[in-house]
Amino acid sequence: MGACGACGLLLPGLARGQDQARGKALVDDTGYPLVEAKHYVRLDGKRVRCELCPRRCQVADLERGYCGVRENRGGTYYTLVHSRLCSMHTDPIEKKPFFHVVPGSQAFSVATVGCNMECKFCQNWEISQYRPEQVPARNVSPRACHGFAKTEAAPFIAFTYTEPVVFYEYMLDVARLSRQTGVRSVVVSNGYIEEKPLRELLPHLTAFKVDLKAFRNPFYQDLCAGRLQPVLSALQLIKKAGVWLEIVVLVLPTKNDSEAEIRDLARFVKRNLGPEVPVHFTRFHPTYRLQNLPPTPVSTLERCYDVAKGEGLYFVYMGNVPGHPGENTYCPRCNELLISRTGFTVRSNRISGNACPKCKTEIPGVWS
Ligand code: SF4
């Protein structure tokens, strides 16, 4: 399929120029379905308000919202990226990462361009911060997406790489087919989504991974152009809905790595989501607009790990440190090694049914 190993990008695109500010419509699309957006309201003067994510963009006629992939045409709001995939790749599910979802299985992973945040440390900025017209794409209907997953023998379709919230209509249409095809849907997201669309989506999902960027609102404002509180609300809603939830925290040196912040985060997870929700602390590598920071020291990740375990979380992981014992799953009761991993590779899986083989404690997750 000729794709980049990191994000499955089909072909390289052009950088977004200074003059191509968010909110300005560029050229009309051809060859892709123009699908009316969900979750918006019409305002006077042909304006609309998008109610998909907490930005709630008010968009004038022939303008686009912040994410650059939703456009107002004469007072009707459209998604420009339905079926317009810029990335398709089959990855180990550990790469998402999901560590408690059928270990060793494959996820057919898809994305369109666009994002509703702008993280200065984005690893996939070549597609998340671009316009549909700037990145080569392929027209893949929801049914064809399931067909690709079947061909790849992937039991999961993952919406990932960029921000699936901004291609919500496509994600929902694909996920709705899961019951028919048996290919289950999982989401990898920043969790920046309004309650109503999230409630509509959740019944069609098997698992949801949220990138919790930090546990301080100034970080969200300064480095992501977002807000923390809506993400915390989404986390609680996902957990309440019974969809399997994992959390990833990309640890940036000096930015979100203080012991107090990690402790607050762990306490929030334990109190509001439950100690069984896995939390992955992953290593940052300098990229995009944060090239001035060094990679996260492994000792910092180990401290995060210890703090979160000390606060009573059952499943804490370290990411982007292949070969570290922090990648493994241990029984929270007897500390038996259950799943051994190196990077995205599962070395051994000793979970028996859904329990520890030694003390028989049930291990939460989606194991089959
Ligand atoms: S999904 Fe896009 S258009 Fe809608 S509110 Fe969010 S950023 Fe704005």
CSV table of C-alpha atoms and ligand atoms in Angstrom, one decimal:
chain,number,residue,atom,x,y,z
A,1,MET,CA,0.0,0.0,0.0
A,2,GLY,CA,3.1,2.3,0.0
A,3,ALA,CA,2.6,3.7,3.5
A,4,CYS,CA,4.8,5.4,6.1
A,5,GLY,CA,5.5,3.0,8.9
A,6,ALA,CA,4.6,5.5,11.7
A,7,CYS,CA,1.3,6.7,10.5
A,8,GLY,CA,0.4,4.8,7.3
A,9,LEU,CA,0.5,8.0,5.3
A,10,LEU,CA,-0.1,7.0,1.7
A,11,LEU,CA,2.1,9.7,0.1
A,12,PRO,CA,3.9,12.8,1.4
A,13,GLY,CA,1.9,16.0,1.3
A,14,LEU,CA,2.7,19.7,1.3
A,15,ALA,CA,3.2,21.8,4.4
A,16,ARG,CA,0.3,24.1,5.4
A,17,GLY,CA,1.5,27.6,4.4
A,18,GLN,CA,1.1,30.7,6.4
A,19,ASP,CA,-1.6,32.0,4.1
A,20,GLN,CA,-3.7,29.0,4.5
A,21,ALA,CA,-5.2,29.9,7.8
A,22,ARG,CA,-7.7,27.7,9.5
A,23,GLY,CA,-11.3,28.6,8.8
A,24,LYS,CA,-10.9,29.5,5.1
A,25,ALA,CA,-12.4,27.3,2.4
A,26,LEU,CA,-10.0,26.4,-0.3
A,27,VAL,CA,-11.1,24.5,-3.4
A,28,ASP,CA,-14.1,22.3,-3.9
A,29,ASP,CA,-13.5,18.6,-3.6
A,30,THR,CA,-14.4,16.2,-6.4
A,31,GLY,CA,-14.5,12.5,-6.3
A,32,TYR,CA,-15.3,12.1,-2.6
A,33,PRO,CA,-18.8,11.9,-1.1
A,34,LEU,CA,-20.0,15.2,0.3
A,35,VAL,CA,-21.8,14.1,3.4
A,36,GLU,CA,-23.8,16.4,5.6
A,37,ALA,CA,-22.2,16.8,9.1
A,38,LYS,CA,-23.9,15.5,12.2
A,39,HIS,CA,-24.2,17.5,15.4
A,40,TYR,CA,-24.5,21.1,14.2
A,41,VAL,CA,-27.1,23.8,14.4
A,42,ARG,CA,-28.1,26.4,11.9
A,43,LEU,CA,-27.8,30.1,12.9
A,44,ASP,CA,-29.0,33.2,11.2
A,45,GLY,CA,-27.2,34.6,8.2
A,46,LYS,CA,-26.4,31.1,6.8
A,47,ARG,CA,-24.0,30.6,9.7
A,48,VAL,CA,-23.7,27.3,11.6
A,49,ARG,CA,-22.4,26.2,15.0
A,50,CYS,CA,-20.6,22.8,15.1
A,51,GLU,CA,-21.5,20.9,18.2
A,52,LEU,CA,-19.2,18.0,17.6
A,53,CYS,CA,-16.3,19.0,19.8
A,54,PRO,CA,-15.9,21.5,22.7
A,55,ARG,CA,-14.6,24.2,20.3
A,56,ARG,CA,-18.1,24.7,19.1
A,57,CYS,CA,-16.9,26.6,16.1
A,58,GLN,CA,-19.3,29.2,14.6
A,59,VAL,CA,-18.8,29.0,10.9
A,60,ALA,CA,-19.9,31.5,8.3
A,61,ASP,CA,-21.0,30.5,4.8
A,62,LEU,CA,-18.1,29.1,2.7
A,63,GLU,CA,-15.9,28.9,5.7
A,64,ARG,CA,-14.5,25.9,7.6
A,65,GLY,CA,-14.2,25.1,11.3
A,66,TYR,CA,-10.9,25.0,13.2
A,67,CYS,CA,-10.2,21.4,12.2
A,68,GLY,CA,-10.3,22.4,8.5
A,69,VAL,CA,-12.3,19.4,7.3
A,70,ARG,CA,-15.9,20.6,7.9
A,71,GLU,CA,-17.3,23.3,5.7
A,72,ASN,CA,-20.4,25.5,5.6
A,73,ARG,CA,-22.0,25.7,2.2
A,74,GLY,CA,-25.0,27.9,2.1
A,75,GLY,CA,-26.0,27.2,5.7
A,76,THR,CA,-25.6,23.4,5.5
A,77,TYR,CA,-22.5,22.0,7.2
A,78,TYR,CA,-20.6,19.2,5.5
A,79,THR,CA,-17.7,16.9,6.3
A,80,LEU,CA,-15.1,17.0,3.5
A,81,VAL,CA,-13.4,13.8,4.6
A,82,HIS,CA,-16.0,11.1,4.6
A,83,SER,CA,-14.4,8.1,2.9
A,84,ARG,CA,-11.3,10.2,2.2
A,85,LEU,CA,-8.5,8.2,3.8
A,86,CYS,CA,-5.0,9.6,3.8
A,87,SER,CA,-3.6,6.7,5.8
A,88,MET,CA,-4.3,3.0,5.9
A,89,HIS,CA,-2.0,0.5,7.5
A,90,THR,CA,-2.2,-2.8,9.4
A,91,ASP,CA,-0.6,-2.5,12.8
A,92,PRO,CA,-0.2,-4.6,15.9
A,93,ILE,CA,-2.9,-3.5,18.4
A,94,GLU,CA,-0.1,-2.9,20.8
A,95,LYS,CA,1.0,0.0,18.7
A,96,LYS,CA,-2.2,2.0,19.4
A,97,PRO,CA,-1.4,1.1,22.2
A,98,PHE,CA,-4.0,-1.3,23.6
A,99,PHE,CA,-2.4,-3.8,26.0
A,100,HIS,CA,-5.6,-5.4,27.3
A,101,VAL,CA,-7.3,-5.9,23.9
A,102,VAL,CA,-6.7,-9.4,22.3
A,103,PRO,CA,-2.8,-9.2,22.7
A,104,GLY,CA,-1.0,-9.9,19.5
A,105,SER,CA,-3.9,-9.1,17.2
A,106,GLN,CA,-3.8,-6.8,14.2
A,107,ALA,CA,-5.7,-3.6,13.7
A,108,PHE,CA,-6.5,-2.2,10.3
A,109,SER,CA,-5.7,1.4,11.0
A,110,VAL,CA,-7.2,4.4,9.1
A,111,ALA,CA,-7.2,8.2,9.2
A,112,THR,CA,-8.2,11.2,7.3
A,113,VAL,CA,-6.4,14.5,7.6
A,114,GLY,CA,-7.4,17.0,10.3
A,115,CYS,CA,-7.4,17.6,14.1
A,116,ASN,CA,-9.3,19.7,16.6
A,117,MET,CA,-6.2,20.5,18.6
A,118,GLU,CA,-2.7,21.6,17.5
A,119,CYS,CA,-0.2,19.9,19.8
A,120,LYS,CA,3.2,21.3,19.5
A,121,PHE,CA,4.6,17.8,19.9
A,122,CYS,CA,2.4,16.0,17.4
A,123,GLN,CA,4.0,13.0,15.9
A,124,ASN,CA,1.7,12.9,12.9
A,125,TRP,CA,1.6,16.6,12.1
A,126,GLU,CA,2.1,16.0,8.4
A,127,ILE,CA,-1.5,14.8,8.2
A,128,SER,CA,-3.1,16.1,11.4
A,129,GLN,CA,-2.4,19.7,10.6
A,130,TYR,CA,-3.1,19.6,6.9
A,131,ARG,CA,-6.1,20.3,4.7
A,132,PRO,CA,-7.9,17.6,2.6
A,133,GLU,CA,-6.6,19.2,-0.6
A,134,GLN,CA,-3.0,19.0,0.5
A,135,VAL,CA,-2.6,15.3,1.2
A,136,PRO,CA,-3.2,12.5,-1.3
A,137,ALA,CA,-6.0,10.2,-0.3
A,138,ARG,CA,-8.1,7.3,-1.4
A,139,ASN,CA,-11.8,6.9,-1.6
A,140,VAL,CA,-12.7,4.0,0.7
A,141,SER,CA,-16.3,3.5,1.6
A,142,PRO,CA,-17.2,2.2,5.1
A,143,ARG,CA,-18.0,-1.2,3.6
A,144,ALA,CA,-14.7,-1.2,1.6
A,145,CYS,CA,-12.9,-0.4,4.9
A,146,HIS,CA,-14.3,-3.6,6.4
A,147,GLY,CA,-13.3,-5.4,3.3
A,148,PHE,CA,-9.7,-4.3,3.6
A,149,ALA,CA,-9.7,-5.4,7.3
A,150,LYS,CA,-11.0,-8.8,6.3
A,151,THR,CA,-8.4,-9.1,3.6
A,152,GLU,CA,-5.7,-8.2,6.1
A,153,ALA,CA,-7.2,-10.8,8.6
A,154,ALA,CA,-7.5,-8.0,11.1
A,155,PRO,CA,-10.1,-8.5,13.8
A,156,PHE,CA,-10.1,-4.7,14.5
A,157,ILE,CA,-10.5,-1.5,12.6
A,158,ALA,CA,-8.7,1.4,14.5
A,159,PHE,CA,-9.5,5.0,13.9
A,160,THR,CA,-6.1,6.6,14.7
A,161,TYR,CA,-3.0,8.6,13.5
A,162,THR,CA,-4.9,11.9,13.4
A,163,GLU,CA,-8.0,12.8,15.4
A,164,PRO,CA,-11.0,10.6,14.6
A,165,VAL,CA,-13.4,13.1,16.2
A,166,VAL,CA,-13.0,15.3,13.1
A,167,PHE,CA,-14.0,12.5,10.8
A,168,TYR,CA,-16.8,11.5,13.1
A,169,GLU,CA,-19.4,10.7,10.4
A,170,TYR,CA,-17.1,8.2,8.6
A,171,MET,CA,-16.0,6.6,11.9
A,172,LEU,CA,-19.6,6.2,13.0
A,173,ASP,CA,-20.6,4.7,9.6
A,174,VAL,CA,-17.7,2.2,9.8
A,175,ALA,CA,-18.3,1.3,13.4
A,176,ARG,CA,-22.0,0.7,12.8
A,177,LEU,CA,-21.0,-2.0,10.3
A,178,SER,CA,-19.0,-3.9,13.0
A,179,ARG,CA,-22.0,-6.0,14.1
A,180,GLN,CA,-22.6,-7.1,10.5
A,181,THR,CA,-19.0,-8.0,9.6
A,182,GLY,CA,-17.6,-9.0,13.0
A,183,VAL,CA,-14.7,-6.6,12.6
A,184,ARG,CA,-14.7,-4.6,15.8
A,185,SER,CA,-14.0,-0.9,16.0
A,186,VAL,CA,-11.5,0.8,18.4
A,187,VAL,CA,-10.7,4.5,18.7
A,188,VAL,CA,-7.5,6.3,19.4
A,189,SER,CA,-8.4,9.9,20.3
A,190,ASN,CA,-7.6,13.0,22.3
A,191,GLY,CA,-11.0,12.6,23.9
A,192,TYR,CA,-12.0,16.2,22.8
A,193,ILE,CA,-15.6,15.5,21.9
A,194,GLU,CA,-19.0,16.7,23.1
A,195,GLU,CA,-21.2,14.4,25.2
A,196,LYS,CA,-24.0,13.9,22.6
A,197,PRO,CA,-21.9,12.6,19.7
A,198,LEU,CA,-19.8,10.5,22.1
A,199,ARG,CA,-23.0,8.9,23.5
A,200,GLU,CA,-24.1,8.1,19.9
A,201,LEU,CA,-20.7,6.5,19.0
A,202,LEU,CA,-20.0,4.5,22.1
A,203,PRO,CA,-22.5,1.6,21.6
A,204,HIS,CA,-20.6,0.7,18.4
A,205,LEU,CA,-17.1,0.5,19.9
A,206,THR,CA,-15.1,-2.2,21.6
A,207,ALA,CA,-12.3,0.0,23.0
A,208,PHE,CA,-11.3,3.6,23.3
A,209,LYS,CA,-7.8,4.9,23.9
A,210,VAL,CA,-7.5,8.5,25.1
A,211,ASP,CA,-4.4,10.6,25.0
A,212,LEU,CA,-4.5,12.5,28.2
A,213,LYS,CA,-2.0,15.1,27.3
A,214,ALA,CA,-1.4,16.4,30.8
A,215,PHE,CA,-3.3,16.9,34.0
A,216,ARG,CA,-3.0,20.7,34.0
A,217,ASN,CA,-5.2,23.1,32.0
A,218,PRO,CA,-2.4,25.6,31.1
A,219,PHE,CA,-0.6,22.7,29.3
A,220,TYR,CA,-3.6,22.0,27.3
A,221,GLN,CA,-4.0,25.7,26.5
A,222,ASP,CA,-0.4,26.5,25.7
A,223,LEU,CA,0.8,23.3,24.0
A,224,CYS,CA,-2.4,21.8,22.5
A,225,ALA,CA,-4.8,24.7,21.9
A,226,GLY,CA,-7.4,22.8,23.9
A,227,ARG,CA,-8.8,22.4,27.4
A,228,LEU,CA,-8.5,19.7,30.0
A,229,GLN,CA,-12.0,19.5,31.5
A,230,PRO,CA,-13.9,18.2,28.5
A,231,VAL,CA,-11.3,15.4,28.2
A,232,LEU,CA,-11.9,14.4,31.8
A,233,SER,CA,-15.7,14.4,31.2
A,234,ALA,CA,-15.3,12.2,28.1
A,235,LEU,CA,-13.1,9.7,30.0
A,236,GLN,CA,-15.8,9.3,32.6
A,237,LEU,CA,-18.5,8.9,30.0
A,238,ILE,CA,-16.5,6.2,28.1
A,239,LYS,CA,-15.9,4.3,31.3
A,240,LYS,CA,-19.5,4.5,32.4
A,241,ALA,CA,-20.6,3.2,29.0
A,242,GLY,CA,-18.7,0.0,29.5
A,243,VAL,CA,-16.4,0.5,26.5
A,244,TRP,CA,-12.8,-0.7,27.3
A,245,LEU,CA,-10.7,2.3,28.1
A,246,GLU,CA,-6.9,2.8,28.2
A,247,ILE,CA,-5.1,6.1,28.8
A,248,VAL,CA,-1.8,7.2,27.4
A,249,VAL,CA,0.3,10.1,28.8
A,250,LEU,CA,3.1,11.3,26.6
A,251,VAL,CA,5.6,12.5,29.2
A,252,LEU,CA,7.4,15.7,28.1
A,253,PRO,CA,10.4,16.7,30.2
A,254,THR,CA,9.7,19.8,32.4
A,255,LYS,CA,6.2,20.2,30.9
A,256,ASN,CA,3.9,17.6,32.4
A,257,ASP,CA,6.3,15.4,34.4
A,258,SER,CA,6.2,16.8,38.0
A,259,GLU,CA,5.5,14.3,40.7
A,260,ALA,CA,2.5,16.3,41.9
A,261,GLU,CA,0.9,16.3,38.5
A,262,ILE,CA,1.4,12.6,38.0
A,263,ARG,CA,0.0,11.9,41.4
A,264,ASP,CA,-3.1,14.1,40.8
A,265,LEU,CA,-3.6,12.3,37.5
A,266,ALA,CA,-3.3,8.8,39.1
A,267,ARG,CA,-5.7,9.8,41.9
A,268,PHE,CA,-8.2,11.1,39.3
A,269,VAL,CA,-8.1,7.8,37.4
A,270,LYS,CA,-8.4,5.7,40.5
A,271,ARG,CA,-11.3,7.7,42.0
A,272,ASN,CA,-13.3,8.5,38.8
A,273,LEU,CA,-12.5,5.7,36.4
A,274,GLY,CA,-11.3,2.9,38.6
A,275,PRO,CA,-7.8,1.4,39.4
A,276,GLU,CA,-8.2,-1.2,36.6
A,277,VAL,CA,-7.9,1.3,33.8
A,278,PRO,CA,-4.5,0.9,32.3
A,279,VAL,CA,-2.3,4.0,32.1
A,280,HIS,CA,0.7,4.1,29.8
A,281,PHE,CA,3.5,6.7,30.3
A,282,THR,CA,5.3,7.0,27.0
A,283,ARG,CA,8.6,8.5,26.0
A,284,PHE,CA,8.7,11.7,24.1
A,285,HIS,CA,11.1,12.1,21.2
A,286,PRO,CA,11.7,15.7,19.9
A,287,THR,CA,9.4,16.5,17.0
A,288,TYR,CA,7.4,19.2,15.2
A,289,ARG,CA,7.5,22.4,17.3
A,290,LEU,CA,9.1,21.0,20.4
A,291,GLN,CA,12.5,20.1,19.0
A,292,ASN,CA,14.2,22.0,21.8
A,293,LEU,CA,13.2,19.5,24.4
A,294,PRO,CA,15.3,16.4,25.0
A,295,PRO,CA,13.8,12.9,24.9
A,296,THR,CA,12.2,11.8,28.1
A,297,PRO,CA,14.8,10.2,30.4
A,298,VAL,CA,13.8,6.6,31.2
A,299,SER,CA,14.3,7.5,34.9
A,300,THR,CA,11.4,10.0,34.6
A,301,LEU,CA,9.1,7.3,33.2
A,302,GLU,CA,10.1,5.0,36.0
A,303,ARG,CA,9.2,7.7,38.5
A,304,CYS,CA,5.8,8.2,36.8
A,305,TYR,CA,5.3,4.4,36.9
A,306,ASP,CA,6.2,4.2,40.6
A,307,VAL,CA,4.0,7.2,41.6
A,308,ALA,CA,1.0,5.7,39.7
A,309,LYS,CA,1.5,2.3,41.2
A,310,GLY,CA,2.0,3.8,44.6
A,311,GLU,CA,-1.4,5.6,44.2
A,312,GLY,CA,-3.0,2.2,43.7
A,313,LEU,CA,-3.4,1.8,39.9
A,314,TYR,CA,-3.3,-1.8,38.9
A,315,PHE,CA,-2.0,-1.6,35.4
A,316,VAL,CA,0.7,0.9,34.7
A,317,TYR,CA,2.9,0.7,31.6
A,318,MET,CA,5.9,2.4,30.1
A,319,GLY,CA,5.9,3.1,26.3
A,320,ASN,CA,8.6,3.7,23.7
A,321,VAL,CA,11.2,1.9,25.8
A,322,PRO,CA,11.4,-1.5,24.1
A,323,GLY,CA,12.7,-4.2,26.4
A,324,HIS,CA,11.9,-2.4,29.7
A,325,PRO,CA,10.0,-4.5,32.2
A,326,GLY,CA,7.5,-1.6,32.4
A,327,GLU,CA,6.0,-2.9,29.1
A,328,ASN,CA,4.8,-6.1,30.8
A,329,THR,CA,1.5,-7.0,32.5
A,330,TYR,CA,1.7,-8.3,36.0
A,331,CYS,CA,-1.1,-9.6,38.2
A,332,PRO,CA,-2.2,-6.9,40.5
A,333,ARG,CA,-2.8,-9.4,43.3
A,334,CYS,CA,0.2,-11.8,43.2
A,335,ASN,CA,2.5,-9.9,40.9
A,336,GLU,CA,2.9,-12.9,38.5
A,337,LEU,CA,4.2,-12.0,35.1
A,338,LEU,CA,1.1,-12.4,32.8
A,339,ILE,CA,2.1,-10.8,29.4
A,340,SER,CA,5.6,-10.2,28.3
A,341,ARG,CA,6.3,-7.7,25.6
A,342,THR,CA,9.1,-6.1,23.7
A,343,GLY,CA,7.9,-3.0,22.0
A,344,PHE,CA,4.8,-4.0,20.0
A,345,THR,CA,5.7,-7.7,20.1
A,346,VAL,CA,4.0,-10.0,22.6
A,347,ARG,CA,6.6,-12.5,23.8
A,348,SER,CA,4.2,-14.6,25.9
A,349,ASN,CA,0.7,-14.4,27.2
A,350,ARG,CA,-0.1,-16.5,30.3
A,351,ILE,CA,-3.6,-15.2,31.0
A,352,SER,CA,-5.8,-18.2,31.3
A,353,GLY,CA,-9.3,-17.4,30.0
A,354,ASN,CA,-9.4,-14.0,31.6
A,355,ALA,CA,-7.6,-14.7,34.8
A,356,CYS,CA,-4.1,-15.0,36.4
A,357,PRO,CA,-3.0,-18.6,36.1
A,358,LYS,CA,-1.5,-18.5,39.6
A,359,CYS,CA,-4.0,-16.8,41.9
A,360,LYS,CA,-7.0,-16.9,39.6
A,361,THR,CA,-7.6,-13.1,39.9
A,362,GLU,CA,-9.7,-11.9,37.0
A,363,ILE,CA,-7.7,-9.6,34.8
A,364,PRO,CA,-9.9,-6.9,33.1
A,365,GLY,CA,-9.8,-6.4,29.4
A,366,VAL,CA,-11.1,-7.7,26.1
A,367,TRP,CA,-9.2,-11.0,25.8
A,368,SER,CA,-11.1,-12.8,23.0
B,1,SF4,S1,-15.2,19.3,15.1
B,1,SF4,FE1,-14.0,20.9,13.9
B,1,SF4,S2,-15.6,22.4,13.2
B,1,SF4,FE2,-16.5,21.1,14.8
B,1,SF4,S3,-16.3,22.3,16.7
B,1,SF4,FE3,-14.5,20.9,16.6
B,1,SF4,S4,-12.9,22.0,15.5
B,1,SF4,FE4,-14.8,23.1,15.2
